[in-house]
Amino acid sequence: MATRAKRGLPSREEILAFIASSATPVGKREIARAFKVAPADRVALKGLIKEIERSGTVERGAKRRLAPAEALPSVGVVEVVAIDIDGEVTARPVAWRDTAPPPRIVLRENRLGADAVGDRVLARLERNEDGTYLAIAIRRLQGEADRILGVYRQLEHAGRIEPTDRRVRTEYHVAAADANGAVAGELVLAELVSNDRSGAPRDMGLPRARVIERLGDTDNPKTISLIAIHSLDIPTEFPAAAIAQAEAAQPVDLGKRTDLRQVPLVTIDGSDARDFDDAVWAEADSDPENPGGWHILVAIADVAWYVRPGDALDRAAYERGNSVYFPDRVVPMLPEALSNELCSLKPAVPRACLAVEMWLDAKGKKIRHRFVRGLMRSAARLTYEQVQAARDGNPDDTTGPLVDTVIAPLYGAFAALDMDRRSRGTLDLDLPERRVTLGPDGRVAAIETRQRLDSHRLIEEFMIAANVAAAETLERLRQPCMYRVHDAPDPAKLAALREFLEGLETEGLRLAKGQVVRPRHFNELLHHAAGTPFAPMINELVLRSQAQAVYSPANLGHFGLALTRYAHFTSPIRRYSDLLVHRALIAGHNAAGEEFGDGALPPTEPNEFAAMGEHISQTERRAAAAERSAIDRYTAAYLADRVGASFRGRVNGVTRFGLFITLEDTGADGLLPMSSLPSDYYIHEEHQHRLIGRRWGRIYRLGDIVTVKLREANTVTGGLLLELIEGGSEIGEGLGAAGKIVRRGSAAKRPTKSRGATPRPAKAPRRRR
């Protein structure tokens, strides 16, 4: 029991307990009243409170009121992050900047219509005893974001900011006093300034902004990825404690680990890879009862040994959720002292690992497996191109000695795994991926489609097998598992896809009704489409019909891979989900008496684990958006010198305001606005993914080949504006008043100018639908 301090004051422990138990921050007056402190002792109480504050266990907020360190203010802005099946709304504080996950907030008395993920409200916050919060909405917040990322433009007496987000159509006025020294062409971060009471003149009614950070000259190619990083609030600086912890880490000794240093494991990655977290090995199974079978080993960097639950590294890694990869840099989940050194499976150096041995039959079915915590030494760092060349009979000095002993067995095991994949009927989409190559000056040297080699598929199949083994083991050991789930397609999306396919009226391009759709049904559709003009379009539509894969402790299976259970285990350097799986495997084997050692997953509440899944799913989406937007801007910069040139492309999106076109040479996406189409009244048929001219019957549909001229390449937003030269179908038909296709007159009666035609002056301008 805490003792009273001298002179009738409450003890330090009593004051801390009182502050912690209060639902809202408290002031000195409440503390004095609660402990009946006499007026003569108020000065001493003030000194005691200051001493407690200096210790860092409490902090002051608004009106000098005290709350536990890292507590939320009594009033703050929160953003809706999830709404469960019962309608309970959970939120997170918008201003949260700590590396630890924010406390859970439940929005109570939600009468303001904050009913969608992303909605923001000003709310009164009350802390519960368990550290969670109840939020009572005061006002729903609408309008512009409070921060703007953009390019500064200098005017005569003031400045303007052109936003980098192509969805933002307005510019921002910057008074000379608010420019913070910014110069023309700089990338800046700014905050909104109220126009209502400042007394400052408004520039043509534009909203006002104040520059708070200057990020560099936009002529420097390095600012391209900075735009993506800052616009999506991706953390780039590690806390000092995390850096110190990483730099103090030491290599592990063998101890009780399994010694794998004599196994010739190799890493196989891209030529531009910066971290190596997986290594593989295979041999023919010597068991006479498994003829044609294989014994394979997948070893993964033991990140859990170095990053322990709740420490500084763990908090930083959780905030990031994953590494983010740009053409010019990586924003890593872990400091480089770990991601590029101690946790990277570099050749010829001992490295801690968590490995799974698997035994496969001749058809690739897994017979059994076991996990070990080991010490390995990579025999070689190989690239996909090296391995494929060696397999094709063109080894180099590195792969030559490994062809028979290492590479050939890997391909043998891959053939078996691929057989199993085909028998399961996994979804097999043909989706090319762009690769941006930079020159020595940091500018784009080339944009090309990434090669898809058998060596890529080999590693993919080994990793899938290891991931399945991890999920199965966690279920057997009754441990929490962060599954990678991919739900079946939404029935409404399937119905729209069926309707579209029926409209094509092409034999074989059907998705039968009245059956449970499996990946193999999509594969049959894609097989029939292959080699036809519809192939790219159908690949795209099948992709759009799929659910989004997420992380969750609730197992829904993985539809695309045709697997009943699946978890990510193989990339803990760059994905927090995999680190959670490693920790759970360590905990499960320890509980089974196998002495896997330290770094285990602590007991975790189900709700907390589910919240972790939501968080890392969100950071994954954030990373994907950042990488995609950076590629778009690099592509726009690459094409900026070719404005006015013509390109062949394919329609990849049809909207009521125009067409989205993918250019064949670079994979770049650009907008072809409705005004660039030949003059007509265009009807947007959403389910058929097409525009139809009511009068002249021209059709522009998803997948059509077109020739376009590049009219504008905006390197700030990454947007491309295109103009139609030729393409689309001219069928000599139009749409009657009832919306049915009817035959029009001869072609001679149509407008002779078919490219870039403008509406005829007169009665009714062409409407856009």
mmCIF file of C-alpha atoms in Angstrom, residues 19 36 40 111 139 192 195 211 250 256 271 289 304 351 375 396 418 471 506 523 528 568 573 590 678 724 729 761:
data_model
loop_
_atom_site.group_PDB
_atom_site.id
_atom_site.type_symbol
_atom_site.label_atom_id
_atom_site.label_comp_id
_atom_site.label_asym_id
_atom_site.label_seq_id
_atom_site.Cartn_x
_atom_site.Cartn_y
_atom_site.Cartn_z
ATOM 1 C CA ILE A 19 -4.314 10.370 -13.004
ATOM 2 C CA LYS A 36 -8.021 17.032 0.539
ATOM 3 C CA ALA A 40 -0.727 25.497 3.097
ATOM 4 C CA ARG A 111 -25.518 10.631 -34.719
ATOM 5 C CA ARG A 139 -18.816 17.555 -35.170
ATOM 6 C CA LEU A 192 -4.173 25.139 -44.623
ATOM 7 C CA ASN A 195 -9.208 32.706 -44.623
ATOM 8 C CA VAL A 211 4.662 26.166 -46.200
ATOM 9 C CA GLN A 250 25.359 -9.295 -32.619
ATOM 10 C CA LYS A 256 20.843 -25.220 -29.311
ATOM 11 C CA SER A 271 19.470 -8.264 -59.600
ATOM 12 C CA GLU A 289 9.010 -45.791 -50.193
ATOM 13 C CA ALA A 304 12.305 -12.715 -34.344
ATOM 14 C CA ARG A 351 23.162 -16.392 -40.238
ATOM 15 C CA LEU A 375 22.257 -21.559 -38.176
ATOM 16 C CA ASP A 396 28.636 -18.506 -65.519
ATOM 17 C CA ASP A 418 4.116 -27.175 -60.251
ATOM 18 C CA ALA A 471 -0.244 -22.250 -41.293
ATOM 19 C CA THR A 506 -18.184 -15.557 -78.615
ATOM 20 C CA ASN A 523 -8.611 -20.570 -65.956
ATOM 21 C CA HIS A 528 -10.460 -19.909 -74.341
ATOM 22 C CA HIS A 568 2.985 -15.460 -44.918
ATOM 23 C CA ILE A 573 12.632 -8.611 -43.094
ATOM 24 C CA ASN A 590 8.442 -23.962 -27.008
ATOM 25 C CA PRO A 678 -15.482 12.059 -82.592
ATOM 26 C CA LEU A 724 -7.386 9.920 -80.128
ATOM 27 C CA SER A 729 -15.426 0.151 -83.823
ATOM 28 C CA PRO A 761 -22.235 24.745 -82.901
#
